[in-house]
Coordinates of C-alpha atoms in Angstrom, one line a residue:
X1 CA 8.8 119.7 166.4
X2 CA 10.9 117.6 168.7
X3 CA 11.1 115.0 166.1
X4 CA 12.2 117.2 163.0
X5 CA 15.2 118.8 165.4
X6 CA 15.9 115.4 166.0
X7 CA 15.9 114.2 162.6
X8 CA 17.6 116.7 161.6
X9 CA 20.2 116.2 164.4
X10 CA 20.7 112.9 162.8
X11 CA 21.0 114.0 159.3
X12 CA 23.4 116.4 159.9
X13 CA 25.7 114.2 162.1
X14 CA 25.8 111.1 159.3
X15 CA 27.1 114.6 156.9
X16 CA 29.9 115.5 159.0
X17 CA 30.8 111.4 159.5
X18 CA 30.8 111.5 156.1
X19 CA 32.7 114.5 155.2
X20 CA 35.3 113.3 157.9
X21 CA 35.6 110.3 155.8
X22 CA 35.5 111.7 152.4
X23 CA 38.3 114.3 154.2
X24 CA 40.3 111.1 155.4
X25 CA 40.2 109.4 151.9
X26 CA 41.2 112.7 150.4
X27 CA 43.9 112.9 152.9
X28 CA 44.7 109.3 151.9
X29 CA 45.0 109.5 148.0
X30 CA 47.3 113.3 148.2
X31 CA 49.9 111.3 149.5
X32 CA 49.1 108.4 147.1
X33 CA 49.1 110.7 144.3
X34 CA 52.1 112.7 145.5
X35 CA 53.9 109.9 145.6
X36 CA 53.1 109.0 142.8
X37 CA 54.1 112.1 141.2
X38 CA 57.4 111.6 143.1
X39 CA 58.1 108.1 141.3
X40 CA 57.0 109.7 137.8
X41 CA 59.7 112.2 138.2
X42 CA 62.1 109.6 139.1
X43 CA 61.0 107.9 136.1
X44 CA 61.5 111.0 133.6
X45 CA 64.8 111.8 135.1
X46 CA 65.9 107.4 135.0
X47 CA 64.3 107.2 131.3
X48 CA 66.2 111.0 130.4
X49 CA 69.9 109.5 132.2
X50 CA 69.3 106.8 130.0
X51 CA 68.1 108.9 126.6
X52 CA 71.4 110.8 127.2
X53 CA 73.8 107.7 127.9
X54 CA 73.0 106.5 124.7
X55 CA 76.2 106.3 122.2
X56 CA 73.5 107.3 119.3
X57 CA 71.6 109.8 118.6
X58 CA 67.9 109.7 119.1
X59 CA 65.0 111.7 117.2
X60 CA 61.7 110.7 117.5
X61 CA 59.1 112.9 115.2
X62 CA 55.0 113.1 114.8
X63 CA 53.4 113.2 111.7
X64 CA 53.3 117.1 111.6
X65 CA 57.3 116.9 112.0
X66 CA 57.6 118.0 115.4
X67 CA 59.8 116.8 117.9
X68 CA 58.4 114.7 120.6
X69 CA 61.6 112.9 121.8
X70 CA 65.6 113.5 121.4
X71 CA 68.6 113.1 123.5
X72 CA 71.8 115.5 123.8
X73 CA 74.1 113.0 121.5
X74 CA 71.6 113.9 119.0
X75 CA 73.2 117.9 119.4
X76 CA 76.8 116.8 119.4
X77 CA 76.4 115.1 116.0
X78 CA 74.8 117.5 114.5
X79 CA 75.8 120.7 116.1
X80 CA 74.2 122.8 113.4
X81 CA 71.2 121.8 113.6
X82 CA 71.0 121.9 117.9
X83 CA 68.4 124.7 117.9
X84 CA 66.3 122.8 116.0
X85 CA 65.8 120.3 118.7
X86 CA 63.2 121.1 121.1
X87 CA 59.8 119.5 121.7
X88 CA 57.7 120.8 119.7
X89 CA 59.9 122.1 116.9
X90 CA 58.6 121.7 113.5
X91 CA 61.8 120.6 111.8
X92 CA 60.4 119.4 108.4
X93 CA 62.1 122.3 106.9
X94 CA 64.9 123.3 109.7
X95 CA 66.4 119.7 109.0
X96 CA 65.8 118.9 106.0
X97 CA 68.7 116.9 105.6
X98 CA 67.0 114.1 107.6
X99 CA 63.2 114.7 106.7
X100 CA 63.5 115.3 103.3
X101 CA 66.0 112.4 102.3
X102 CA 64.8 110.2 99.4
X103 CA 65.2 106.6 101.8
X104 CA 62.1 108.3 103.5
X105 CA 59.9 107.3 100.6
X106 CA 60.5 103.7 100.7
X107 CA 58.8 103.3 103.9
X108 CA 55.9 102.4 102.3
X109 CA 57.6 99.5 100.3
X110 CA 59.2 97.8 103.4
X111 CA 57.7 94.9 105.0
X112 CA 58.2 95.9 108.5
X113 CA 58.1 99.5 107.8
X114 CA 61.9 100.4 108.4
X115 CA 65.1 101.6 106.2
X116 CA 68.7 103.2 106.9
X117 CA 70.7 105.2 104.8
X118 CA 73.9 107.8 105.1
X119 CA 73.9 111.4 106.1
X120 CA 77.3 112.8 104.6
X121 CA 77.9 116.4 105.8
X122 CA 80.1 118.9 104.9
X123 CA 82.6 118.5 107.2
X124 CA 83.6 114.9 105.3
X125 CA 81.5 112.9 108.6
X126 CA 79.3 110.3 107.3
X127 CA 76.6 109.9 109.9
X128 CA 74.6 105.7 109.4
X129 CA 70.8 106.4 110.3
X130 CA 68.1 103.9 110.8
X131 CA 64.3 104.8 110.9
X132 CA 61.4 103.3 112.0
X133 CA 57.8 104.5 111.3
X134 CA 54.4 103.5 113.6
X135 CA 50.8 102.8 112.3
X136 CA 50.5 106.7 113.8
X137 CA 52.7 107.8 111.4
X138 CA 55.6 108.8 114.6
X139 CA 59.5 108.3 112.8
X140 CA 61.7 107.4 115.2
X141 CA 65.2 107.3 114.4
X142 CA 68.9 106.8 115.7
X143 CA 71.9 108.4 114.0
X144 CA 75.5 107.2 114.4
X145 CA 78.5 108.6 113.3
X146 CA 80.5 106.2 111.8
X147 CA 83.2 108.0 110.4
X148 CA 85.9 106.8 111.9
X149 CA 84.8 103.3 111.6
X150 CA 84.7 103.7 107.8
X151 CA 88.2 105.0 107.8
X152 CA 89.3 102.0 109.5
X153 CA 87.1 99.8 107.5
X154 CA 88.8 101.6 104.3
X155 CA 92.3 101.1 105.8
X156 CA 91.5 97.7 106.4
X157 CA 90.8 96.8 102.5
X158 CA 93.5 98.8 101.7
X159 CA 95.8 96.6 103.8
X160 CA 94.1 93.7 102.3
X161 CA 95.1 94.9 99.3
X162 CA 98.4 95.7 99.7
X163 CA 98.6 91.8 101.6
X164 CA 97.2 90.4 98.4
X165 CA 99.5 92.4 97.0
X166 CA 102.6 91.2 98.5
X167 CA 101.6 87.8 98.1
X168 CA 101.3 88.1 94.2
X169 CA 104.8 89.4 94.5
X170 CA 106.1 86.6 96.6
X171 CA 104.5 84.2 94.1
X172 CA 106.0 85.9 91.4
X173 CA 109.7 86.0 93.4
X174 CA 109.4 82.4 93.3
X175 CA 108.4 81.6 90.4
X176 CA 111.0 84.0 88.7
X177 CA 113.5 82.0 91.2
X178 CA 112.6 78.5 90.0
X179 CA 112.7 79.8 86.6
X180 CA 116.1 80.9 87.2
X181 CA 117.6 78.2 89.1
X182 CA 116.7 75.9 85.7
X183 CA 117.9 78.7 83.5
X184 CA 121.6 78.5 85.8
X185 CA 121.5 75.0 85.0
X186 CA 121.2 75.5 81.1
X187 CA 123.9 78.1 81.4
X188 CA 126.1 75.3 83.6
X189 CA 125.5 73.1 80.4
X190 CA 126.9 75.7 78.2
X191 CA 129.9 76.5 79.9
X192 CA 130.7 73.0 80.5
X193 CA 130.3 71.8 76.9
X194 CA 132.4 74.9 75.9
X195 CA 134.9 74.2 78.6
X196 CA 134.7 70.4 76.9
X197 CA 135.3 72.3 73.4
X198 CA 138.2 74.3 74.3
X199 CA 140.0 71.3 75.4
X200 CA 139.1 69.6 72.5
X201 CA 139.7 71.7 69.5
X202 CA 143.1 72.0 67.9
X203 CA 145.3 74.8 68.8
X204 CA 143.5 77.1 66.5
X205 CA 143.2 81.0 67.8
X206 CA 140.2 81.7 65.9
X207 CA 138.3 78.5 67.3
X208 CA 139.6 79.0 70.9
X209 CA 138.7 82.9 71.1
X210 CA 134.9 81.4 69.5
X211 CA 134.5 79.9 72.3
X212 CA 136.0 82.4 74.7
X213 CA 133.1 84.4 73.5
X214 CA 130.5 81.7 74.2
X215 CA 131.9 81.4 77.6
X216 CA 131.8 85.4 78.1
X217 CA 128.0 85.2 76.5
X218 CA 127.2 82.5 79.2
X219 CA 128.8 84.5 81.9
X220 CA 126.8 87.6 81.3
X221 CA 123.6 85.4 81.2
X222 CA 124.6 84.0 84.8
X223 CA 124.9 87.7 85.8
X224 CA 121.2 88.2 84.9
X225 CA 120.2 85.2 86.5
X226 CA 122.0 86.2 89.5
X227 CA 120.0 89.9 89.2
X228 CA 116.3 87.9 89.6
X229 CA 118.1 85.9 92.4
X230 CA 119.7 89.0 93.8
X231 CA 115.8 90.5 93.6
X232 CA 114.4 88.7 96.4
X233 CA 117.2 88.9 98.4
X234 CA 118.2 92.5 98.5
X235 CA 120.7 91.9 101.7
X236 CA 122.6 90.4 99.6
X237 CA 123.4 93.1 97.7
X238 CA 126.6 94.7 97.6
X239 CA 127.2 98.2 97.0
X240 CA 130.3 99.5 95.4
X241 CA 131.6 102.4 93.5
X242 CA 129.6 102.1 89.7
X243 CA 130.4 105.2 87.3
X244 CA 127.6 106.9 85.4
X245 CA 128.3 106.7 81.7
X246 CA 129.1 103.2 81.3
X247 CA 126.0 102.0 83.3
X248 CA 124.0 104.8 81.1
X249 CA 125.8 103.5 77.3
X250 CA 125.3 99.9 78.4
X251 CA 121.3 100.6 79.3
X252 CA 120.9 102.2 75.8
X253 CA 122.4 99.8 74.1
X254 CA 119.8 97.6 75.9
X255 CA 116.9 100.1 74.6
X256 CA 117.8 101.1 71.2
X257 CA 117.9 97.4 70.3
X258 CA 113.5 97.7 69.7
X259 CA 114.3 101.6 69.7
X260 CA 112.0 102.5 66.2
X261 CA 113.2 104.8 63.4
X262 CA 111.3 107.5 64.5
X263 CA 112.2 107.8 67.6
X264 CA 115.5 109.5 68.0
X265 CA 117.3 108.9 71.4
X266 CA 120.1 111.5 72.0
X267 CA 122.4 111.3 75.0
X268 CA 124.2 114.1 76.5
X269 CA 127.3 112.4 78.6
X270 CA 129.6 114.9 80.7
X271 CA 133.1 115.3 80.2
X272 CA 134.4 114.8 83.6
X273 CA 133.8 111.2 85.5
X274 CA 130.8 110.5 87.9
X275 CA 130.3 107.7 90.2
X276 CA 127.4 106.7 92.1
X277 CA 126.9 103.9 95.3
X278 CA 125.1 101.3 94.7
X279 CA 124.5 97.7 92.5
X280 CA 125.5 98.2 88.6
X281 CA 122.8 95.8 87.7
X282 CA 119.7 97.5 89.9
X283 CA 120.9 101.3 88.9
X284 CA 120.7 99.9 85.6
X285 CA 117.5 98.5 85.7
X286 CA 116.5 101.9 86.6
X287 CA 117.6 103.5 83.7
X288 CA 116.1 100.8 81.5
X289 CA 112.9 100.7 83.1
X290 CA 112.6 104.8 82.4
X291 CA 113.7 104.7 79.1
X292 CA 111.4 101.8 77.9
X293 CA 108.4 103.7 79.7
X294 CA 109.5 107.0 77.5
X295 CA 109.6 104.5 74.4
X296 CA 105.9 103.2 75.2
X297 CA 104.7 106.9 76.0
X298 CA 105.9 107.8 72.3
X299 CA 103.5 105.6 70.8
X300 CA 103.2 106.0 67.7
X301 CA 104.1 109.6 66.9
X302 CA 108.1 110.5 65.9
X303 CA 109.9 112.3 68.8
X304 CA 113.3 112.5 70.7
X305 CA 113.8 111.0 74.3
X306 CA 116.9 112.8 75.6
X307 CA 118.8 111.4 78.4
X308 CA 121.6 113.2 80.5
X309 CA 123.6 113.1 83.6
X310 CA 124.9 115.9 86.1
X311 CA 126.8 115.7 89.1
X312 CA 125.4 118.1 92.1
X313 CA 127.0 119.0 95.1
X314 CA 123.6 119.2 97.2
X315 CA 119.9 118.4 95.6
X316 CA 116.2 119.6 96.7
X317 CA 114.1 117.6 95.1
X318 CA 111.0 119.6 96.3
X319 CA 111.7 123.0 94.1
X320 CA 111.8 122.2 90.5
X321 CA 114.4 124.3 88.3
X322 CA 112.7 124.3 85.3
X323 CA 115.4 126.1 83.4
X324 CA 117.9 123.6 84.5
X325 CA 115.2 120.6 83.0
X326 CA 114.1 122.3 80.5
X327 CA 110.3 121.1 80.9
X328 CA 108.4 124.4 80.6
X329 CA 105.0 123.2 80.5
X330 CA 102.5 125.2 82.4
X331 CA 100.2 123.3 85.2
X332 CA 102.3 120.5 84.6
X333 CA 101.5 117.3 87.2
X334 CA 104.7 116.6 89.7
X335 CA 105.6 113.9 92.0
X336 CA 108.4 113.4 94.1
X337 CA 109.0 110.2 96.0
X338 CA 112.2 108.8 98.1
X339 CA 114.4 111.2 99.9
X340 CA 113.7 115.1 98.6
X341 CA 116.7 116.8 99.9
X342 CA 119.9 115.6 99.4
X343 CA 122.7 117.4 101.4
X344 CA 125.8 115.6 99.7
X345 CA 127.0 115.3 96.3
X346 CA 124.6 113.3 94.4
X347 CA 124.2 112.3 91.0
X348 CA 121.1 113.1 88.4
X349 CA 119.9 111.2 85.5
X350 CA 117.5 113.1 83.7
X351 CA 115.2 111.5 81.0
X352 CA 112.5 113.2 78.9
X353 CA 110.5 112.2 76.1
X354 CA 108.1 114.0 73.8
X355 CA 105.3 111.8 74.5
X356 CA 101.7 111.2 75.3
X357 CA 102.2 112.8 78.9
X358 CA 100.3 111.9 82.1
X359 CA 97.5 113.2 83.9
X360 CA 97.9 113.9 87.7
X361 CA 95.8 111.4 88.4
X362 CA 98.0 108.9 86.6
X363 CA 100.7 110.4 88.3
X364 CA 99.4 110.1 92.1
X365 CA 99.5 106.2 91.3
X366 CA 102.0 105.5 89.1
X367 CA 104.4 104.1 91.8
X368 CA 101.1 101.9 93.4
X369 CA 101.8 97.7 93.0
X370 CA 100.5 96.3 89.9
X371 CA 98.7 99.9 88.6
X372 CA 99.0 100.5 85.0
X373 CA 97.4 102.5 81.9
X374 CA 98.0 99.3 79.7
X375 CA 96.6 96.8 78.6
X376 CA 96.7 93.6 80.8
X377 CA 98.4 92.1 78.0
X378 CA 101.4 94.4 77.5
X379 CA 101.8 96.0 81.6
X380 CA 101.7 94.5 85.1
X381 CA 101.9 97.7 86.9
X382 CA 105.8 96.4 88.0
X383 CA 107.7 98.6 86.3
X384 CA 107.8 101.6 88.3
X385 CA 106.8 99.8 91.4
X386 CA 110.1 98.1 90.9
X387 CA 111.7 101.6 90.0
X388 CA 110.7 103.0 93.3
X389 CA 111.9 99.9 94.9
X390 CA 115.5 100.3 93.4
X391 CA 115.8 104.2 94.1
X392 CA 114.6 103.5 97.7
X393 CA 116.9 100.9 98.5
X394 CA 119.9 103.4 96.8
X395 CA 118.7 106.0 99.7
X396 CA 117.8 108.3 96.5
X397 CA 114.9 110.0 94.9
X398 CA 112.9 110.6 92.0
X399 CA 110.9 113.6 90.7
X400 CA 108.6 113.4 88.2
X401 CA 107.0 116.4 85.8
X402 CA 104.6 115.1 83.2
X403 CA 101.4 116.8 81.1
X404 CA 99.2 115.6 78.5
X405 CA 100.2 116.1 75.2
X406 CA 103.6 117.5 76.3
X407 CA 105.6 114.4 77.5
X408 CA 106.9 113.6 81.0
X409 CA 110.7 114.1 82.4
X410 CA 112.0 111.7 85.2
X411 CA 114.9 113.3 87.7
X412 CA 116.8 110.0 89.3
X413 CA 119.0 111.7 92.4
X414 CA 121.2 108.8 93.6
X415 CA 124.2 109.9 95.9
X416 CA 127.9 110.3 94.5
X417 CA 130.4 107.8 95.6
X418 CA 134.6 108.4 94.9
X419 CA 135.6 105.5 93.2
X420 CA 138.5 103.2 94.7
X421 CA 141.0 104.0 92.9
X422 CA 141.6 107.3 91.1
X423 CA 144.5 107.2 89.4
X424 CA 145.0 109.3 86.4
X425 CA 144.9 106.8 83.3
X426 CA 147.3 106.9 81.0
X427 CA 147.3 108.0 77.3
X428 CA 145.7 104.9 75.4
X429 CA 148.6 103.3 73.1
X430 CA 146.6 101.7 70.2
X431 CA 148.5 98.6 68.7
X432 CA 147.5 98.9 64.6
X433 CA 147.8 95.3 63.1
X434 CA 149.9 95.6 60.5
X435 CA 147.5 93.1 57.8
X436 CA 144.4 95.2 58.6
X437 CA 143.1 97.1 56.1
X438 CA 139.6 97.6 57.5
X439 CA 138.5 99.6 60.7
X440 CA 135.3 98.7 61.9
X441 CA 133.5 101.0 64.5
X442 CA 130.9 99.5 66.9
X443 CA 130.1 99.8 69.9
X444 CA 129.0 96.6 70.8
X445 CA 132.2 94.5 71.3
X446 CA 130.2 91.2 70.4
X447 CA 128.7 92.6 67.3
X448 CA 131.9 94.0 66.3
X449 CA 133.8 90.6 66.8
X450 CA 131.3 88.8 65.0
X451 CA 131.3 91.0 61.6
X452 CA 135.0 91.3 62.3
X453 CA 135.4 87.4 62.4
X454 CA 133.4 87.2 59.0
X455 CA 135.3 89.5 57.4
X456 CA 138.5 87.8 58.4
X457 CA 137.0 84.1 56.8
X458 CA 136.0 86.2 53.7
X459 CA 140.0 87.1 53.7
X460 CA 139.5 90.4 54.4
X461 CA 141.9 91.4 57.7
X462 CA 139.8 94.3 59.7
X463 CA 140.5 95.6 63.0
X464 CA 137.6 96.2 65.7
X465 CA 137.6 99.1 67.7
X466 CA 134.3 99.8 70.2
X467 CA 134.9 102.9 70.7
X468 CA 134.8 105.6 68.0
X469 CA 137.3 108.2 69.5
X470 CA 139.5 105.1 69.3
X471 CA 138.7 104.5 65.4
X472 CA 139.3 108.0 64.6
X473 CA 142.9 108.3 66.5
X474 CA 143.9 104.7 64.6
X475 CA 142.9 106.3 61.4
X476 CA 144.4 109.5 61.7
X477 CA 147.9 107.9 62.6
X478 CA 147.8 105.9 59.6
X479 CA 145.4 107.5 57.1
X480 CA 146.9 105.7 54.3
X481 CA 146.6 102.4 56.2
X482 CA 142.8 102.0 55.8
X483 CA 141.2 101.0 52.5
X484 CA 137.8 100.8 54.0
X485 CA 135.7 102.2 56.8
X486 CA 132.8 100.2 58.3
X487 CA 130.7 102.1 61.2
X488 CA 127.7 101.3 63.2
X489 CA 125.6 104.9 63.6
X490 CA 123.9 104.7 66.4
X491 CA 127.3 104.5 69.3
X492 CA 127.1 106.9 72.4
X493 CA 130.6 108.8 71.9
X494 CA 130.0 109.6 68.6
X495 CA 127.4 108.7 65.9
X496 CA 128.5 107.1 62.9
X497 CA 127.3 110.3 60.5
X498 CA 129.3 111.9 63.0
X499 CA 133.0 110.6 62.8
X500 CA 132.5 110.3 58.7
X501 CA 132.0 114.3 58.5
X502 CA 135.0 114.9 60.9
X503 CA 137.1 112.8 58.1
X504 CA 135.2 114.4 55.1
X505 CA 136.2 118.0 57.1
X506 CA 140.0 116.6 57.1
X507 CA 140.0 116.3 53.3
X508 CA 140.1 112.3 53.7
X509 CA 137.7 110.8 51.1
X510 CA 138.3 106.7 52.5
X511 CA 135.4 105.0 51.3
X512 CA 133.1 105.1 54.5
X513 CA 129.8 102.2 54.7
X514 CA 127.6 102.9 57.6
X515 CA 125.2 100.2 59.4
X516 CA 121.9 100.7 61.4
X517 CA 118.6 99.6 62.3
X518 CA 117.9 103.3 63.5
X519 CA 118.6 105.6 60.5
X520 CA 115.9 108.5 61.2
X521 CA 114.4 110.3 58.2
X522 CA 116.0 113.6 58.8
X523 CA 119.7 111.7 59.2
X524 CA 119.1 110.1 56.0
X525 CA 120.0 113.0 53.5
X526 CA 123.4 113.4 55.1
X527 CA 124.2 109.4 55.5
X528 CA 123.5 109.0 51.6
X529 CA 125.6 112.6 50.9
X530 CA 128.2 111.3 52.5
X531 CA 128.6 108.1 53.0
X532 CA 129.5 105.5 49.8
X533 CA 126.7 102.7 51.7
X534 CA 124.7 102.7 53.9
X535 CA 123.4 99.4 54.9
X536 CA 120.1 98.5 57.8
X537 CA 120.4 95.9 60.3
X538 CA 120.1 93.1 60.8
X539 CA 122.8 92.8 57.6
X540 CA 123.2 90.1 55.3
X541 CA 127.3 89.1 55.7
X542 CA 127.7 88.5 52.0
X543 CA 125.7 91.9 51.0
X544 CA 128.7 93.6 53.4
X545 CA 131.5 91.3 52.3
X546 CA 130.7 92.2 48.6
X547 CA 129.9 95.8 49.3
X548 CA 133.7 95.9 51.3
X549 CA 135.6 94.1 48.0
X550 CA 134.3 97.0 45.8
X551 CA 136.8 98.9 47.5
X552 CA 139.7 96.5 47.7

């Protein structure tokens, strides 16, 4: 009995030693494992700091869609979609825009089992993703919005662009310059060899004033050398006082050169005199450039391109008065570009055709470098660059209405300028030569001299005049002085069909020949009613000599 209590004894002390033990180790690996917990924690909250820090988003999803790991910069790019972002979250449906996109599927194609594509959302951010998929099937994914750094990229090629852009120019500038620099020296030749002439020839009037007209001839030339010169150097430039309605006549009579028959180009001048500030040879390029554009928009359809001037005492640019333009087409594109409001008397130069018309697409560019609706071969996309130029440099503006199938009007506001001298002019004095017994009517003085100077050779004396207000005052002082009238139609103060009815009104029946290149079909009844001839440019010299000694 002794020996079981003993044994016993023994047994039960070697339990407690070990209990105390297992008690200690227990004791021992708590605060192993509590620390351990500890440095987890730290870990969850180190690995969330740095989830949260990141400058993408981050989405990490199972198979079954559900989210196992995101940070907050996942909620501020996509702000919509932040309630869908908990662990857990079946999203295959809640954000579709992600799971549901069509790069998903070519997973399975790529090598390493990764692809990126672009999230564009309504707001107009584009948000750059790239995914990555696990043998388990887990997509993880960041998202970046890279909005910003599109625009930029965007502006950048843009600027590229335009650099390009301005480089083609300069190229261009110089070339233009070389090519007038050798075309100054040509002109050098001809005046000097005229000059050489002149000294030359006997005293003969008729040969000396031929070659004051090659020297004029040459002189103009230089002045459109000096305008390509004058281009690239626009400091240059000097402004001065130019009035409206010779710059205007001039630029037509540039125009109506290649103007076809059935186009008609009518030009409403004012009464009174307008003046504007600025270069005669760049406010002219202006009108030309518009009026060739409104020839090229007729195309091949017969029309009328109507150009007038008005003088304003203050201009807004930005509320069209359509009963002032007369352009009443509905939904009609507009563009205005320059200065809009003009505070000061200005000038406008209004020019419309009855064209093809533009679509506001056309029109959002139409002032862009080198953009044009033609065909390489026939635009550059200068013209209206260079427009814009001109009227920005002239501190004016442009507005521009056009529609398809209706035709386009250009407003040109440029401000007024007094010119230097306004004294009243005084009534004109014509001298009549006393052997002339033709009166020729044209507009262009050189034309005019040169039939003029034929006629004379053929030993018929004819006086020129170049304006028709002129002719008709001449004739009606001396009806009985003409035997023959000779007039060109197309002229800016009067047409030719014009001044001929005034004299058919007056009872005068002096036989009247008229010349053009431009006789429209609806003119032609009344040129052939009441004129004796009419004759089309470019004229033979004998065909008019013989038709003017059927009269003599």
């Amino acid at each position: 009995m002794t020996e079981d209590l003993t044994s016993l004894s023994k047994k039960l002390a070697r339990e407690i030693k070990a209990r105390e033990v297992a008690e200690q180790l227990l004791e021992d690996r708590s605060d192993e494992l509590y620390n351990s917990l500890l440095d987890i924690q730290d870990n969850e909250d180190l690995l969330k700091k740095a989830l949260n820090s990141m400058q993408e988003g981050l989405l990490m999803i199972n198979g079954s869609y559900e989210v196992v790991l995101f940070n907050e910069k996942l909620r501020t790019i996509y702000p919509e979609w932040s309630h869908c972002f908990h662990q857990g979250v079946r999203i295959e449906q809640l954000f579709s825009l992600f799971t549901q996109h069509p790069a998903l599927d070519t997973l399975d194609e790529s090598e390493d089992n990764t692809t990126s594509f672009e999230i564009n959302l309504t707001d107009g951010r584009t948000i750059a993703v790239s995914v990555t998929r696990s043998q388990d099937g887990t997509l993880s994914s960041t998202h970046k919005d890279v909005t910003t750094i599109k625009a930029s990229f965007q502006e950048q090629q843009r600027l590229l662009i335009k650099l390009m852009q301005a480089q083609r120019m300069d190229s261009i500038g110089k070339m233009a310059g070389g090519i007038a620099h050798d075309f100054n020296n040509i002109i050098a030749a001809i005046k000097g060899y005229a000059g050489f002439l002149e000294e030359d020839i006997p005293d003969d009037p008729k040969l000396k004033n031929s070659v004051l007209k090659i020297n004029q001839a040459a002189s103009k030339a230089e002045e459109l050398v000096q305008h390509i010169l004058d281009y690239g150097q626009p400091d240059k430039i000097k402004f001065t006082a130019v009035e409206v309605h010779p710059l205007i006549n001039d630029s037509i009579n540039l125009v109506k050169a290649t103007l076809p028959d059935r186009i008609r180009l009518q030009y409403q001048n004012n009464l009174y005199p307008g003046y504007f500030s600025g270069s005669a040879s760049q406010l002219g390029q202006i009108v030309v450039n518009l009026l060739t554009n409104a020839v090229q928009a007729m195309g091949n359809q017969s029309g009328k391109i109507s150009i007038k001037w008005d003088r304003h005492n203050k201009c807004d640019l930005t509320q069209p008065n359509y009963s002032a333009t007369g352009f009443f087409a509905k939904d009609a594109g507009v563009i205005v570009a320059g200065l809009h409001i003009f505070s000061s008397p200005c000038i406008r130069i209004s020019i419309r055709d009855d064209g093809c018309g533009m679509s506001k697409h056309t029109l959002e560019h139409m002032f862009d470098l080198f953009f044009s609706t033609k065909d390489q071969r026939e635009g550059h996309g200068l013209g209206m660059y260079s427009v814009m130029r001109l009227i920005t440099e002239h501190a004016g503006g442009i507005r521009i209405h056009s529609k398809p199938g209706i035709g386009t009007l250009c407003e040109v506001v440029i401000p007024a300028e007094l010119p230097q001298h306004t004294e009243q002019e005084e009534p004109l004095e014509l001298d009549i030569q006393s052997g002339a017994s033709v009166l020729l009517v044209d507009d262009e003085h050189d034309a005019g001299h040169v039939l003029s100077h034929a006629l004379h050779r053929a030993g018929i004396p004819t006086q020129h005049f170049d304006r028709a207000p002129q002719a008709l005052q001449a004739f009606m002082e001396q009806p009985e002085h003409w035997k023959v009238i000779i007039s060109d139609q197309m002229m800016p103060d009067m047409r030719g069909t014009q001044l001929l009815k005034k004299l058919r009104d007056q009872g005068y029946q002096t036989p009247f020949i008229i010349y053009s290149g431009h006789i429209m079909d609806d003119d032609h009844a009344e040129h052939t009613s009441l004129a004796n001839h009419v004759l089309k440019k470019p004229m033979d010299i004998k065909t008019l000599i013989n038709t003017v000694k059927q009269y003599l």
